[in-house]
Each structure stands twice: as structure tokens, then as C-alpha cells.
Amino acid sequence: QVQLVQSGGGLVQAGGSLRLSCAASGYTASYSDVGWFRQTSGKEREFVAAISWSGGRTVMPGSVKGRFTISRDNAKNTVYLQMNSLKPEDTAVYYCAADPTGTDPHVPSYKYWGQGTQVTVSS
């Protein structure tokens, strides 16, 4: 059974930092591209970052570039999202996802999804 288990998140003041982790089990995620998405109530899931299976290529939108870093440790089957200089507009439920079904990492079409973790940034 494939599982993506997320950890991290919580409440932080604006300007603070958090690190999210996404650990895969029952699945060798080291051969899979992984993405992070976020979602707020009533809105579509928004692309946050993606990393290739080797870690050699990362993609993220301008809204988080320079503040967020995505990385992976394939020996631990884990992908990380380091979030710095957090803003209130970063408040959302964050999801990791593995093994995209398409070619565009921005599209939330992945085979496996984590359970989601709340990130709340207070002003």
C-alpha cells in the first residue's frame, strides 16, 4: 500500500519559517517526480513547487520563488519543502504528491497524495 505521510506545518508569525516533510512508504518515490500544492477553502489546488526524481530540476512559481526551497533525500524516501519569509497569504492546506500522470508538474494530476497539513501564517 502506497502512502505519502506529511509532517510539519502549524502556526507561525509572518516572516517566520516552517519545513514540511513528505515521506513515502510502500513505494520507491526516489524514481518519481514530486510536487507540492496548496489549497484554501473554495479555491482550486495551487501549484507550489516540484522536484525531479534526481533532484536536479526544481520548478516553482514566482509567488514563492526565493522564499521556498524544495529538496529531497532519496535515501530516506522523503521530500522537503522549506518555507521562509512566510506571509499571511501562504496560509493554506499543503499537499505533497508523487508520480505525475502528465508532463506538466503544475497540474495536480499525480497518482499519490499526502494527507494534507495546515499552514497558518498570522500577521
PDB file of C-alpha atoms in Angstrom, residues 33-75:
ATOM      1  CA  ASP A  33       8.901  13.473  -9.594  1.00  0.00           C
ATOM      2  CA  VAL A  34       7.231  15.045  -6.571  1.00  0.00           C
ATOM      3  CA  GLY A  35       5.153  18.179  -6.274  1.00  0.00           C
ATOM      4  CA  TRP A  36       3.735  20.352  -3.533  1.00  0.00           C
ATOM      5  CA  PHE A  37       0.375  22.060  -3.820  1.00  0.00           C
ATOM      6  CA  ARG A  38      -1.718  24.182  -1.511  1.00  0.00           C
ATOM      7  CA  GLN A  39      -5.389  24.838  -1.220  1.00  0.00           C
ATOM      8  CA  THR A  40      -7.611  27.262   0.617  1.00  0.00           C
ATOM      9  CA  SER A  41     -11.333  26.907   1.147  1.00  0.00           C
ATOM     10  CA  GLY A  42     -13.337  27.391  -2.011  1.00  0.00           C
ATOM     11  CA  LYS A  43     -10.302  27.635  -4.279  1.00  0.00           C
ATOM     12  CA  GLU A  44      -8.586  25.237  -6.624  1.00  0.00           C
ATOM     13  CA  ARG A  45      -5.411  23.485  -5.650  1.00  0.00           C
ATOM     14  CA  GLU A  46      -2.451  25.771  -6.398  1.00  0.00           C
ATOM     15  CA  PHE A  47       0.981  24.624  -7.537  1.00  0.00           C
ATOM     16  CA  VAL A  48       3.782  25.465  -5.096  1.00  0.00           C
ATOM     17  CA  ALA A  49       6.868  23.528  -6.172  1.00  0.00           C
ATOM     18  CA  ALA A  50       8.065  20.396  -7.913  1.00  0.00           C
ATOM     19  CA  ILE A  51      11.289  18.447  -7.988  1.00  0.00           C
ATOM     20  CA  SER A  52      12.534  15.857 -10.440  1.00  0.00           C
ATOM     21  CA  TRP A  53      13.334  12.340  -9.297  1.00  0.00           C
ATOM     22  CA  SER A  54      17.060  13.084  -9.237  1.00  0.00           C
ATOM     23  CA  GLY A  55      16.638  16.414  -7.513  1.00  0.00           C
ATOM     24  CA  GLY A  56      18.440  18.069 -10.392  1.00  0.00           C
ATOM     25  CA  ARG A  57      15.489  20.140 -11.532  1.00  0.00           C
ATOM     26  CA  THR A  58      13.082  22.196  -9.483  1.00  0.00           C
ATOM     27  CA  VAL A  59      10.168  24.351 -10.531  1.00  0.00           C
ATOM     28  CA  MET A  60       8.190  26.899  -8.546  1.00  0.00           C
ATOM     29  CA  PRO A  61       6.029  29.907  -9.292  1.00  0.00           C
ATOM     30  CA  GLY A  62       7.107  33.480  -8.766  1.00  0.00           C
ATOM     31  CA  SER A  63       4.877  33.804  -5.708  1.00  0.00           C
ATOM     32  CA  VAL A  64       7.169  31.547  -3.666  1.00  0.00           C
ATOM     33  CA  LYS A  65      10.460  31.651  -5.572  1.00  0.00           C
ATOM     34  CA  GLY A  66      13.248  32.962  -3.379  1.00  0.00           C
ATOM     35  CA  ARG A  67      11.307  32.101  -0.220  1.00  0.00           C
ATOM     36  CA  PHE A  68      10.568  28.376  -0.600  1.00  0.00           C
ATOM     37  CA  THR A  69      13.014  25.589  -1.334  1.00  0.00           C
ATOM     38  CA  ILE A  70      12.143  22.064  -2.378  1.00  0.00           C
ATOM     39  CA  SER A  71      14.621  19.267  -1.842  1.00  0.00           C
ATOM     40  CA  ARG A  72      14.715  15.514  -1.477  1.00  0.00           C
ATOM     41  CA  ASP A  73      16.634  12.762   0.246  1.00  0.00           C
ATOM     42  CA  ASN A  74      16.104   9.638  -1.809  1.00  0.00           C
ATOM     43  CA  ALA A  75      17.899   7.505   0.752  1.00  0.00           C
TER      44      ALA A  75
END
